[in-house]
Amino acid sequence: GAGVSQTPSNKVTEKGKYVELRCDPISGHTALYWYRQSLGQGPEFLIYFQGTGAADDSGLPNDRFFAVRPEGSVSTLKIQRTERGDSAVYLCASSPGQGAGGYTFGSGTRLTVV
Amino acid sequence: AQKVTQAQTEISVVEKEDVTLDCVYETRDTTYYLFWYKQPPSGELVFLIRRNSFDEQNEISGRYSWNFQKSTSSFNFTITASQVVDSAVYFCALSVYNNNDMRFGAGTRLTVKP
C-alpha cells in the first residue's frame, strides 16, 4: 500500500483479555518495527523483523507480548493477559532494509486497558 | 548506552517567529544516525531528516534547518518564520549502526499561535 496501515485505530479491552494489533507495511519493505508510545513520552522499541523472522525482540517487556510476521508482510502484535499498564499507542514502522533509517510509521493503535 | 535528551518539554511561539528545538545525545559508538520526526495531532510520525555521524554539514530544507555539532553532541532543529501548521510534537532520535533499537527523546511540543 501507499503507507503503513495499522488496525484497529483504537482498541478498548478489559484487564486480563487477549488482544491482537495488526500492521500492514509498505509493499516491498523487508524491515518492520513495533514501538510503544506512552503518554508524554517518545516511542520505545519493542521488536524488529527482517523478512519473516524476529531479528531483535529485546524490547518486548515480558512474555505476555509476542509478535509474528508469517509471510514477511503483515505483522501481528499479540498481548496476553492485558494489564492497565499496557495502555499506550502501539506504532508500527517499515523500511526498505535494516539500518536504512527514515522509517515510515503508521498512525498507530491506541490501546486502552480498563 | 544510547540516550537522547530533549530538555524543552513545551515551546510556544507566535507565527513568523523563529524557533530552535534542542537535542543532545549520548553514545559511545562512532558510527550512528540522528533523526528528527514530527508528530502532528493525527499521531503519525513524519520523518524529517537523517544525518550520519560522519557528516557534520548543516542542512537547510525550506524553512527547516539542522545544526549538527559532534563537539557538543547536539543536533538542533530550527524552524524559520514558523507557521500554525508547524504545531506538533517533535522527536529527536538516535540509532547506532546495525542496531535496530532507535532511541527517541521525550519530544518537544511546539505550539505556534496565529
Short mmCIF file of C-alpha atoms in Angstrom, two decimals:
data_model
loop_
_atom_site.label_atom_id
_atom_site.label_comp_id
_atom_site.label_asym_id
_atom_site.label_seq_id
_atom_site.Cartn_x
_atom_site.Cartn_y
_atom_site.Cartn_z
CA GLY A 1 0.00 0.00 0.00
CA ALA A 2 0.90 3.65 -0.09
CA GLY A 3 1.67 3.86 3.59
CA VAL A 4 1.86 1.76 6.73
CA SER A 5 -1.60 0.75 7.82
CA GLN A 6 -2.47 -0.21 11.38
CA THR A 7 -5.73 -1.67 12.60
CA PRO A 8 -7.68 -1.09 14.67
CA SER A 9 -7.00 2.58 15.27
CA ASN A 10 -8.48 2.27 18.74
CA LYS A 11 -8.96 -0.73 20.99
CA VAL A 12 -10.53 -0.83 24.43
CA THR A 13 -10.22 -4.08 26.31
CA GLU A 14 -10.75 -5.36 29.80
CA LYS A 15 -7.87 -6.26 32.02
CA GLY A 16 -6.87 -9.88 31.55
CA LYS A 17 -8.10 -10.15 27.98
CA TYR A 18 -6.07 -11.03 24.89
CA VAL A 19 -5.60 -8.52 22.06
CA GLU A 20 -4.11 -8.54 18.59
CA LEU A 21 -2.85 -5.46 16.78
CA ARG A 22 -2.24 -5.58 13.06
CA CYS A 23 0.33 -3.82 10.89
CA ASP A 24 0.37 -3.77 7.10
CA PRO A 25 3.71 -2.31 5.96
CA ILE A 26 4.61 -0.60 2.73
CA SER A 27 4.77 -3.13 -0.06
CA GLY A 28 8.30 -4.38 -0.59
CA HIS A 29 9.65 -3.16 2.74
CA THR A 30 11.54 -6.05 4.31
CA ALA A 31 12.12 -4.44 7.69
CA LEU A 32 9.26 -3.98 10.15
CA TYR A 33 9.37 -2.47 13.62
CA TRP A 34 6.98 -2.24 16.53
CA TYR A 35 7.22 0.62 19.02
CA ARG A 36 5.15 1.58 22.03
CA GLN A 37 4.45 5.19 22.95
CA SER A 38 3.12 6.09 26.36
CA LEU A 39 1.52 9.45 27.02
CA GLY A 40 4.04 12.28 27.02
CA GLN A 41 6.94 10.06 26.03
CA GLY A 42 8.86 9.14 22.94
CA PRO A 43 8.33 5.80 21.21
CA GLU A 44 10.09 2.79 22.74
CA PHE A 45 11.40 -0.07 20.62
CA LEU A 46 9.68 -3.42 21.03
CA ILE A 47 10.68 -5.75 18.20
CA TYR A 48 12.23 -5.79 14.74
CA PHE A 49 11.52 -8.15 11.86
CA GLN A 50 13.71 -8.72 8.84
CA GLY A 51 11.54 -10.71 6.49
CA THR A 52 9.63 -13.37 8.39
CA GLY A 53 11.97 -13.67 11.34
CA ALA A 54 12.12 -11.63 14.52
CA ALA A 55 15.70 -10.42 14.28
CA ASP A 56 15.59 -8.48 17.52
CA ASP A 57 12.92 -8.83 20.21
CA SER A 58 14.95 -7.30 23.01
CA GLY A 59 12.41 -4.53 23.59
CA LEU A 60 9.46 -6.77 24.43
CA PRO A 61 8.71 -6.02 28.09
CA ASN A 62 7.78 -9.57 29.12
CA ASP A 63 6.49 -12.89 27.82
CA ARG A 64 2.92 -11.62 27.57
CA PHE A 65 3.98 -9.83 24.41
CA PHE A 66 4.56 -11.69 21.18
CA ALA A 67 4.66 -10.74 17.50
CA VAL A 68 4.61 -12.65 14.24
CA ARG A 69 5.14 -11.92 10.59
CA PRO A 70 4.49 -15.29 8.92
CA GLU A 71 4.71 -14.25 5.27
CA GLY A 72 7.13 -11.38 5.57
CA SER A 73 4.49 -8.74 5.07
CA VAL A 74 1.66 -8.20 7.58
CA SER A 75 2.63 -8.41 11.23
CA THR A 76 0.52 -9.01 14.31
CA LEU A 77 1.45 -7.92 17.82
CA LYS A 78 -0.22 -10.10 20.40
CA ILE A 79 -0.66 -9.23 24.06
CA GLN A 80 -1.91 -11.83 26.52
CA ARG A 81 -3.50 -11.17 29.90
CA THR A 82 -3.51 -7.43 29.33
CA GLU A 83 -2.77 -5.11 32.22
CA ARG A 84 -3.67 -1.45 32.68
CA GLY A 85 0.00 -0.57 32.27
CA ASP A 86 -0.15 -1.87 28.71
CA SER A 87 -2.30 1.10 27.75
CA ALA A 88 -0.38 3.09 25.12
CA VAL A 89 -0.20 3.82 21.43
CA TYR A 90 1.42 0.96 19.54
CA LEU A 91 3.26 2.15 16.47
CA CYS A 92 4.42 0.12 13.53
CA ALA A 93 7.08 1.23 11.05
CA SER A 94 8.64 -0.25 7.96
CA SER A 95 11.75 0.46 5.93
CA PRO A 96 13.40 -0.96 2.83
CA GLY A 97 16.05 -2.70 4.91
CA GLN A 98 17.87 -2.79 8.20
CA GLY A 99 19.73 0.33 9.19
CA ALA A 100 18.27 2.34 6.35
CA GLY A 101 16.65 4.67 8.82
CA GLY A 102 13.94 7.06 7.83
CA TYR A 103 11.32 4.55 8.83
CA THR A 104 7.76 5.17 7.67
CA PHE A 105 5.42 4.97 10.63
CA GLY A 106 1.75 4.11 10.73
CA SER A 107 -0.80 6.14 12.67
CA GLY A 108 -0.74 3.66 15.50
CA THR A 109 -3.26 1.70 17.53
CA ARG A 110 -4.36 3.33 20.76
CA LEU A 111 -4.84 0.51 23.28
CA THR A 112 -6.76 1.21 26.45
CA VAL A 113 -6.98 -1.48 29.10
CA VAL A 114 -9.75 -0.85 31.61
CA ALA B 1 24.31 3.15 26.29
CA GLN B 2 22.40 5.42 23.98
CA LYS B 3 20.35 8.31 25.21
CA VAL B 4 18.59 11.29 23.67
CA THR B 5 17.64 14.32 25.72
CA GLN B 6 15.19 16.96 24.63
CA ALA B 7 15.22 19.38 27.52
CA GLN B 8 12.41 21.57 26.21
CA THR B 9 9.09 19.94 27.05
CA GLU B 10 6.91 22.64 25.52
CA ILE B 11 7.55 25.75 23.45
CA SER B 12 5.02 28.33 22.42
CA VAL B 13 5.71 30.97 19.79
CA VAL B 14 3.75 33.41 17.69
CA GLU B 15 3.52 32.86 13.97
CA LYS B 16 6.51 34.10 11.97
CA GLU B 17 8.89 33.78 14.89
CA ASP B 18 11.96 31.57 14.54
CA VAL B 19 12.24 28.69 16.97
CA THR B 20 15.02 26.22 17.80
CA LEU B 21 14.39 22.78 19.25
CA ASP B 22 17.32 21.33 21.16
CA CYS B 23 18.56 17.76 21.06
CA VAL B 24 21.52 16.32 22.96
CA TYR B 25 22.57 12.71 22.51
CA GLU B 26 24.87 10.21 24.17
CA THR B 27 26.56 7.23 22.60
CA ARG B 28 29.95 5.54 22.73
CA ASP B 29 29.68 4.32 19.18
CA THR B 30 31.49 6.21 16.45
CA THR B 31 29.02 5.33 13.71
CA TYR B 32 25.48 6.40 14.34
CA TYR B 33 22.49 8.16 12.81
CA LEU B 34 20.46 11.05 14.12
CA PHE B 35 16.87 11.74 13.15
CA TRP B 36 14.11 14.25 13.59
CA TYR B 37 10.45 13.28 13.39
CA LYS B 38 7.31 15.38 13.54
CA GLN B 39 4.16 14.04 15.21
CA PRO B 40 1.11 16.17 14.40
CA PRO B 41 -2.18 15.74 16.29
CA SER B 42 -3.15 12.93 13.91
CA GLY B 43 -0.49 10.83 15.66
CA GLU B 44 1.54 9.66 12.70
CA LEU B 45 5.30 10.13 12.96
CA VAL B 46 6.60 12.01 9.94
CA PHE B 47 10.26 11.59 9.02
CA LEU B 48 12.08 14.90 8.58
CA ILE B 49 15.79 14.18 8.37
CA ARG B 50 18.52 11.60 8.90
CA ARG B 51 22.13 12.55 9.49
CA ASN B 52 25.04 10.14 9.87
CA SER B 53 27.84 10.72 12.35
CA PHE B 54 30.45 11.41 9.67
CA ASP B 55 28.55 14.25 8.09
CA GLU B 56 28.58 17.38 10.22
CA GLN B 57 27.48 19.62 7.42
CA ASN B 58 24.45 21.64 8.40
CA GLU B 59 21.38 21.22 6.27
CA ILE B 60 18.64 23.54 5.17
CA SER B 61 15.35 22.47 3.67
CA GLY B 62 12.97 25.34 3.10
CA ARG B 63 12.13 26.84 6.48
CA TYR B 64 13.81 23.97 8.30
CA SER B 65 17.49 23.81 9.20
CA TRP B 66 19.56 21.45 11.31
CA ASN B 67 22.79 22.13 13.19
CA PHE B 68 24.83 19.02 13.97
CA GLN B 69 27.80 19.55 16.33
CA LYS B 70 29.71 16.47 17.47
CA SER B 71 31.79 18.55 19.85
CA THR B 72 28.71 19.23 21.95
CA SER B 73 26.78 16.06 20.95
CA SER B 74 23.93 18.18 19.73
CA PHE B 75 21.61 18.04 16.76
CA ASN B 76 19.38 21.10 16.98
CA PHE B 77 16.47 21.89 14.71
CA THR B 78 15.42 25.41 13.72
CA ILE B 79 12.17 26.45 12.10
CA THR B 80 12.34 29.85 10.48
CA ALA B 81 9.22 32.00 10.17
CA SER B 82 7.07 29.47 11.99
CA GLN B 83 3.53 28.74 10.86
CA VAL B 84 0.48 27.40 12.67
CA VAL B 85 0.82 24.14 10.72
CA ASP B 86 4.18 23.59 12.39
CA SER B 87 2.37 22.91 15.66
CA ALA B 88 3.22 19.34 16.64
CA VAL B 89 5.42 17.26 18.88
CA TYR B 90 8.94 16.93 17.51
CA PHE B 91 11.14 13.98 18.36
CA CYS B 92 14.87 13.62 18.04
CA ALA B 93 16.15 10.04 17.73
CA LEU B 94 19.45 8.16 17.67
CA SER B 95 20.30 4.85 16.02
CA VAL B 96 23.64 3.10 16.26
CA TYR B 97 24.94 1.45 13.12
CA ASN B 98 23.50 -2.05 12.66
CA ASN B 99 21.38 -1.69 15.77
CA ASN B 100 17.64 -1.82 15.43
CA ASP B 101 16.87 -0.02 18.66
CA MET B 102 16.25 3.56 17.57
CA ARG B 103 16.12 5.64 20.75
CA PHE B 104 13.77 8.58 20.86
CA GLY B 105 13.87 11.61 23.09
CA ALA B 106 10.80 12.56 25.11
CA GLY B 107 9.77 15.08 22.50
CA THR B 108 9.15 18.83 22.42
CA ARG B 109 5.61 20.07 21.97
CA LEU B 110 5.65 23.15 19.74
CA THR B 111 2.62 25.41 19.62
CA VAL B 112 2.56 28.16 17.02
CA LYS B 113 -0.14 30.74 17.69
CA PRO B 114 -1.62 32.89 14.96
#
